[in-house]
PDB file of C-alpha atoms in Angstrom:
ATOM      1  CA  UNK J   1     111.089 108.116 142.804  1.00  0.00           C
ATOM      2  CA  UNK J   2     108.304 109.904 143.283  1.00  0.00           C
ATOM      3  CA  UNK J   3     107.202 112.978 145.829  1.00  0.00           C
ATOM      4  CA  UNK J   4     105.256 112.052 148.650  1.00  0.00           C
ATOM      5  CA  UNK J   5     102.461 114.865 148.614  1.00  0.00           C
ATOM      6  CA  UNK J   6     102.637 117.441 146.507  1.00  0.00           C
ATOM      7  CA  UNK J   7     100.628 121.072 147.532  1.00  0.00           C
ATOM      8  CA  UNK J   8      99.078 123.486 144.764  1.00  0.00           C
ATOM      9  CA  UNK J   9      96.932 126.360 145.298  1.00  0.00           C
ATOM     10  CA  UNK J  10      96.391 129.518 144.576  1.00  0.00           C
ATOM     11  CA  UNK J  11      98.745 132.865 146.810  1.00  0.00           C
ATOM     12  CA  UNK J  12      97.900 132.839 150.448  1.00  0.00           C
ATOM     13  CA  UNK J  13      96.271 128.991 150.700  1.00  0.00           C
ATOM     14  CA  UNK J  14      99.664 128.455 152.671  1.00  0.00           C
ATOM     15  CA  UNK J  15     101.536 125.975 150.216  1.00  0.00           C
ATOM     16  CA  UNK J  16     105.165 126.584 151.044  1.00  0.00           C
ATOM     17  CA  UNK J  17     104.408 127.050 155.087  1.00  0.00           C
ATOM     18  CA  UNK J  18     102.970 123.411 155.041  1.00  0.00           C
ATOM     19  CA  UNK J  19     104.778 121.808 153.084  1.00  0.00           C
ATOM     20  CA  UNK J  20     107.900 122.955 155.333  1.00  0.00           C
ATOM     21  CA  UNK J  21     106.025 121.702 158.518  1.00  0.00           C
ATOM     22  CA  UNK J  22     105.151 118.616 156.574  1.00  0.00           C
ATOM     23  CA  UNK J  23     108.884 117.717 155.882  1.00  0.00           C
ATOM     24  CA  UNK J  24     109.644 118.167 159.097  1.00  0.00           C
ATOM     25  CA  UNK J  25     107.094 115.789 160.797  1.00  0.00           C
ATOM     26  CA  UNK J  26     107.818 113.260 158.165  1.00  0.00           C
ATOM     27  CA  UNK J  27     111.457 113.792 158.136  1.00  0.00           C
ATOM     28  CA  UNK J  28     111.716 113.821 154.171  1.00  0.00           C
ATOM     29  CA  UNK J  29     112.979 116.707 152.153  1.00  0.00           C
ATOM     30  CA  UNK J  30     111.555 119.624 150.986  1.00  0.00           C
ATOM     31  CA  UNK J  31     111.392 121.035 147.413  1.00  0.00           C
ATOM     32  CA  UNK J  32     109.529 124.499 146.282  1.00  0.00           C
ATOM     33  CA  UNK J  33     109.606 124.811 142.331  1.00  0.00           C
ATOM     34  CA  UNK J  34     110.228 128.237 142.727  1.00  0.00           C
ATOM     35  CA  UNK J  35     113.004 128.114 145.060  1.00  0.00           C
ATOM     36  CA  UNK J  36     114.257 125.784 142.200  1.00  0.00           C
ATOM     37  CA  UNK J  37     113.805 128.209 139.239  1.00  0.00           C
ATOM     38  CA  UNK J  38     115.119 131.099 141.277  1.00  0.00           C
ATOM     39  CA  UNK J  39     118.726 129.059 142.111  1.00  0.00           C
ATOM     40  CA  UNK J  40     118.858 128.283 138.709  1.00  0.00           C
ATOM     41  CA  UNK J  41     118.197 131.360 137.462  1.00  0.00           C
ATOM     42  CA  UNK J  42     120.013 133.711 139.965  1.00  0.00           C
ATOM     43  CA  UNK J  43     117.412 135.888 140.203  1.00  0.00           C
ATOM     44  CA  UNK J  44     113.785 136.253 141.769  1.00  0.00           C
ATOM     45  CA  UNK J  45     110.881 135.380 140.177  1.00  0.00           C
ATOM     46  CA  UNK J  46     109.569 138.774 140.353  1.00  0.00           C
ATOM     47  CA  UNK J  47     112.555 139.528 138.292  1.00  0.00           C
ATOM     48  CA  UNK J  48     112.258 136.788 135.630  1.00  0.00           C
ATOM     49  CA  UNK J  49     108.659 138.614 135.197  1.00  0.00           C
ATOM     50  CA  UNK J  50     109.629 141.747 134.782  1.00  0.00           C
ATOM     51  CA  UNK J  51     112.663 140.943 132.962  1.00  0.00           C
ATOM     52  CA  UNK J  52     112.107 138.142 130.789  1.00  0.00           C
ATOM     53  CA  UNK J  53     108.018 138.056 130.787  1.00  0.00           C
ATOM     54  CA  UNK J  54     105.480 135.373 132.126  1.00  0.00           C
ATOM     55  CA  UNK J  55     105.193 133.343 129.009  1.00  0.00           C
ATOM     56  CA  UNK J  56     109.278 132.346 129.756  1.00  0.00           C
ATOM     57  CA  UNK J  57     108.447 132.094 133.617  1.00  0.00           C
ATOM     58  CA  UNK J  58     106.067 129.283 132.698  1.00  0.00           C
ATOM     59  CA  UNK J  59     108.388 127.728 130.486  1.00  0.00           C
ATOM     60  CA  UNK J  60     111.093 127.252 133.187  1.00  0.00           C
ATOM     61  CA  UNK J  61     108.093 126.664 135.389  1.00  0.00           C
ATOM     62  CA  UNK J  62     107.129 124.001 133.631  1.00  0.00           C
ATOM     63  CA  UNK J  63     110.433 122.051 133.254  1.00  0.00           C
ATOM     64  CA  UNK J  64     111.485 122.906 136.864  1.00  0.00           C
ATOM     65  CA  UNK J  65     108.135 120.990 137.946  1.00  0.00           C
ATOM     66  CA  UNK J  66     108.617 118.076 135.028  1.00  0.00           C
ATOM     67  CA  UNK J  67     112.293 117.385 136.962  1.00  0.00           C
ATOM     68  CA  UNK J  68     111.518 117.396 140.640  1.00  0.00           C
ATOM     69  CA  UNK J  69     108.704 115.203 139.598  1.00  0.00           C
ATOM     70  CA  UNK J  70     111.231 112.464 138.899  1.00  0.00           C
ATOM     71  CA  UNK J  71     113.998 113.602 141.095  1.00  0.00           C
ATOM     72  CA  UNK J  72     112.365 114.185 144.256  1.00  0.00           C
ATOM     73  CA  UNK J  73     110.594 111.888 146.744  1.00  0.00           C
ATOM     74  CA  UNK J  74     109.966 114.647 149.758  1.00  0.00           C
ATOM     75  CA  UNK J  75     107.170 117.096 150.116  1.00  0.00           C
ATOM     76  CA  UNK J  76     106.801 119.050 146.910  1.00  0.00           C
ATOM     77  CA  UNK J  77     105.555 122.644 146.776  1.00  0.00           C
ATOM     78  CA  UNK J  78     104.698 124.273 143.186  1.00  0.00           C
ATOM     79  CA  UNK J  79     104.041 127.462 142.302  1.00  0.00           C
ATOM     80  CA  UNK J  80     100.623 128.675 141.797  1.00  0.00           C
ATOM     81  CA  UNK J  81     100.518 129.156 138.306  1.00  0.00           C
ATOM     82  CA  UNK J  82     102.041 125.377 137.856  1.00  0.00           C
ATOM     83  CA  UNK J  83      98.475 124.222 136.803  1.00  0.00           C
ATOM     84  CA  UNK J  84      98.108 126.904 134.052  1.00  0.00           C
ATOM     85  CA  UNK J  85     100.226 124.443 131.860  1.00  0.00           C
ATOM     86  CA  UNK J  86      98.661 121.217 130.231  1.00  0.00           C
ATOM     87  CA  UNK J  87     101.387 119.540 130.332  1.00  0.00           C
ATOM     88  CA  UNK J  88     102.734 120.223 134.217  1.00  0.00           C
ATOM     89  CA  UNK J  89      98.918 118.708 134.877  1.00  0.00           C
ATOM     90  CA  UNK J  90      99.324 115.685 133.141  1.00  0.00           C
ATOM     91  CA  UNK J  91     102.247 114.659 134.535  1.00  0.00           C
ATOM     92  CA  UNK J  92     100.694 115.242 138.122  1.00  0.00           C
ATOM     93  CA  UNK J  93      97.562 113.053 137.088  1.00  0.00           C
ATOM     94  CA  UNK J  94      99.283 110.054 138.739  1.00  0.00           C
ATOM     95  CA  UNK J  95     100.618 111.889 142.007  1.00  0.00           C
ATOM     96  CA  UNK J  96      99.399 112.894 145.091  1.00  0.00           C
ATOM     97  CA  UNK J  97      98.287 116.104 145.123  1.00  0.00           C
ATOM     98  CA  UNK J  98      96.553 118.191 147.297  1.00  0.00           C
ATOM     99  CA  UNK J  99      94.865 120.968 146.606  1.00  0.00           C
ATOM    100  CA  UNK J 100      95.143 124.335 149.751  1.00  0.00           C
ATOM    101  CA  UNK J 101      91.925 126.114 149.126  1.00  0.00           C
ATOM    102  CA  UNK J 102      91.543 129.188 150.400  1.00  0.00           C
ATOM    103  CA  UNK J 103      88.316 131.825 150.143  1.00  0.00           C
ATOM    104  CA  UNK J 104      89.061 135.242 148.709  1.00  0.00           C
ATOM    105  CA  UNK J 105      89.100 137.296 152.303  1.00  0.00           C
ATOM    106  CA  UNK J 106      91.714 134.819 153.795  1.00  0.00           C
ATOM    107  CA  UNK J 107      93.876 134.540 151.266  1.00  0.00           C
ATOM    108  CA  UNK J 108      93.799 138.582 150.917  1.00  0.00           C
ATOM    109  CA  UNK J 109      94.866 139.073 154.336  1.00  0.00           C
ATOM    110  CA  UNK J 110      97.712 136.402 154.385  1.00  0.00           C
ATOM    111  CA  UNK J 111      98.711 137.859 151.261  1.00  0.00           C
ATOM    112  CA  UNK J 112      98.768 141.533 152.088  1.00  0.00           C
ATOM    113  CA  UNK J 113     100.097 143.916 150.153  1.00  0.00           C
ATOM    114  CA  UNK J 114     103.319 141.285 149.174  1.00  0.00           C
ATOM    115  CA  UNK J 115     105.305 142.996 146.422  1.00  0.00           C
ATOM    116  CA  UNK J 116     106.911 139.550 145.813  1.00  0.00           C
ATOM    117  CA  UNK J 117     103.971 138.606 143.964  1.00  0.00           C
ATOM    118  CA  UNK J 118     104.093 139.891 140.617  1.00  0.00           C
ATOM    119  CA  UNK J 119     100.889 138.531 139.317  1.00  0.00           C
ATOM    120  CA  UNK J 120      98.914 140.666 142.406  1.00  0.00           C
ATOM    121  CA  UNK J 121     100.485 144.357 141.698  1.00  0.00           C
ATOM    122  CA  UNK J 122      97.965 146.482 141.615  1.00  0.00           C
ATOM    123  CA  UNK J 123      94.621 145.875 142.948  1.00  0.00           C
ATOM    124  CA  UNK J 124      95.357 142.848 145.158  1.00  0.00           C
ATOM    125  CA  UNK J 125      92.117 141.860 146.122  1.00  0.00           C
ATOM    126  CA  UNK J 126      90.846 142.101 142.331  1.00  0.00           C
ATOM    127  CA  UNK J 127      93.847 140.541 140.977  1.00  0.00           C
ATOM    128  CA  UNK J 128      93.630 138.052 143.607  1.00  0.00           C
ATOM    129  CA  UNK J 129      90.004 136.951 142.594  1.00  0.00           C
ATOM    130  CA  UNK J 130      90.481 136.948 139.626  1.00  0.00           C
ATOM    131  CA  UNK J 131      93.817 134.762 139.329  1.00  0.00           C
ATOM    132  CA  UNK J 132      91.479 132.271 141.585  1.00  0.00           C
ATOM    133  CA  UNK J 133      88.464 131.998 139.056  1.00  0.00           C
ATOM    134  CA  UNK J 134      90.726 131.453 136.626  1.00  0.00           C
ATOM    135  CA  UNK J 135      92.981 128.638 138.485  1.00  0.00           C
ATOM    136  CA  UNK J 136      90.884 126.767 141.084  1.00  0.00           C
ATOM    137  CA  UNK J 137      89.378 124.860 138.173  1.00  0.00           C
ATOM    138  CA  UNK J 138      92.899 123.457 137.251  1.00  0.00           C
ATOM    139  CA  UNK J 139      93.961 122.919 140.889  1.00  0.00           C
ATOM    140  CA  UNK J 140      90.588 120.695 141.443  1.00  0.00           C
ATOM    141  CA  UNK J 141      91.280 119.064 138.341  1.00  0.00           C
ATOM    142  CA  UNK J 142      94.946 117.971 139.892  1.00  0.00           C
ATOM    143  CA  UNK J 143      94.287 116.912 142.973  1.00  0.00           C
ATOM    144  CA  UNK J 144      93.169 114.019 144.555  1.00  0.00           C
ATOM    145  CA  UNK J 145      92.608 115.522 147.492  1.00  0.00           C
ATOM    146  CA  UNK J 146      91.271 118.956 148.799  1.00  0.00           C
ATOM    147  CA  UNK J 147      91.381 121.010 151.964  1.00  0.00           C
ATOM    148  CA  UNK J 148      89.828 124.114 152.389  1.00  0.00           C
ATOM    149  CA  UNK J 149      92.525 126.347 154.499  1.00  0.00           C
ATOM    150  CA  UNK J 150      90.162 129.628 155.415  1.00  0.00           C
ATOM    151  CA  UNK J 151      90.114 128.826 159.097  1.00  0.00           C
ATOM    152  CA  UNK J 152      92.851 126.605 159.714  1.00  0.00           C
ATOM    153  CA  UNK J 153      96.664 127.356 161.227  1.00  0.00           C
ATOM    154  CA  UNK J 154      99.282 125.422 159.059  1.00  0.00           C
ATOM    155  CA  UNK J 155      99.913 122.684 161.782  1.00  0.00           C
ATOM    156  CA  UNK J 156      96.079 122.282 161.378  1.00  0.00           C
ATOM    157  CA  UNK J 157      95.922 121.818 157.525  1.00  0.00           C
ATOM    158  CA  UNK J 158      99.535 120.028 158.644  1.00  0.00           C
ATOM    159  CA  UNK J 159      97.918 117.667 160.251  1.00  0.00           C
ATOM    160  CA  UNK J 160      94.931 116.719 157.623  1.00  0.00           C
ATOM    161  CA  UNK J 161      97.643 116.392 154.634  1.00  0.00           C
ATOM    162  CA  UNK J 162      99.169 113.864 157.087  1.00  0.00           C
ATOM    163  CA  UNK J 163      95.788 112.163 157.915  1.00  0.00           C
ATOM    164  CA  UNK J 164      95.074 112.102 153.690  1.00  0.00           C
ATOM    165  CA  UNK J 165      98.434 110.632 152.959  1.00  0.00           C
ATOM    166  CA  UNK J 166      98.129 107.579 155.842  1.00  0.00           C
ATOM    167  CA  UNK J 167      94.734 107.265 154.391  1.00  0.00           C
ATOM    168  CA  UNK J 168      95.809 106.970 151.218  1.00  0.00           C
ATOM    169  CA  UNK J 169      98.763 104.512 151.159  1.00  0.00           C
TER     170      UNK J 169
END
């Protein structure tokens, strides 16, 4: 069992909205790591943050992505820290992933001024930039495939992660 595209990216490329509308068109389930570690959890993942810290976050990150890896053969939506750890990206080497880019000045506005994000409190704009240095390294590392989001609706960038995929089988 294995998912059948998986999205990364950093806040605002539009990872959970796609991968949704992606399910949907293919008819296949949907999974969001998150989502996963928050029902397991019982609380948000702003919570675990401020609660627990981001160094256990990652660890529960890390496992939640290591079991719907084998467990899960829909669209799969990770968080966007998931790349930070080694070992989540080695065990997405052999998966399709697909990498939601998105510049700075989109991903701001679709962002906003979310206080669900507890990585962007604060300056959101400078947080924001600099959580995407930092990460799109790792995401273009993961991914075998890349689309650049900036001008695109979701049914657009929809639409190219279904082109990649028949491409690609």
């Amino acid at each position: 069992m294995s998912p059948t595209a998986i999205l990364v990216g950093p806040p605002g490329a539009g990872k959970t909205t796609v991968a949704h509308a992606l399910a949907r068109r293919l008819d296949i389930p949907f999974r969001d790591t998150d989502q996963d570690i928050e029902a397991s959890e019982g609380v948000s993942v702003q919570e675990i943050f401020v609660d627990r810290g981001e160094a256990h976050f990652r660890a529960l990150e890390e496992k939640a992505v290591a079991a719907a890896l084998l467990g899960h053969d829909g669209v799969l939506s990770l968080g966007g820290g998931a790349v930070l750890s080694g070992e989540t990206r080695r065990l997405l080497a052999p998966h399709r992933v697909i990498f939601l880019d998105v510049g700075l000045p989109a991903a701001v506005s679709r962002v906003g001024m979310n206080g669900n994000r507890p990585l962007l409190l604060g300056n959101v704009r400078a947080q924001l930039k600099n959580l995407m240095d930092r990460r799109r390294p790792l995401y273009s590392q993961v991914a075998r495939f890349t689309i650049v989001t900036d001008d695109l609706d979701a049914d657009q960038v929809t639409d190219r992660v279904l082109a990649l995929i028949e491409e690609d089988q």
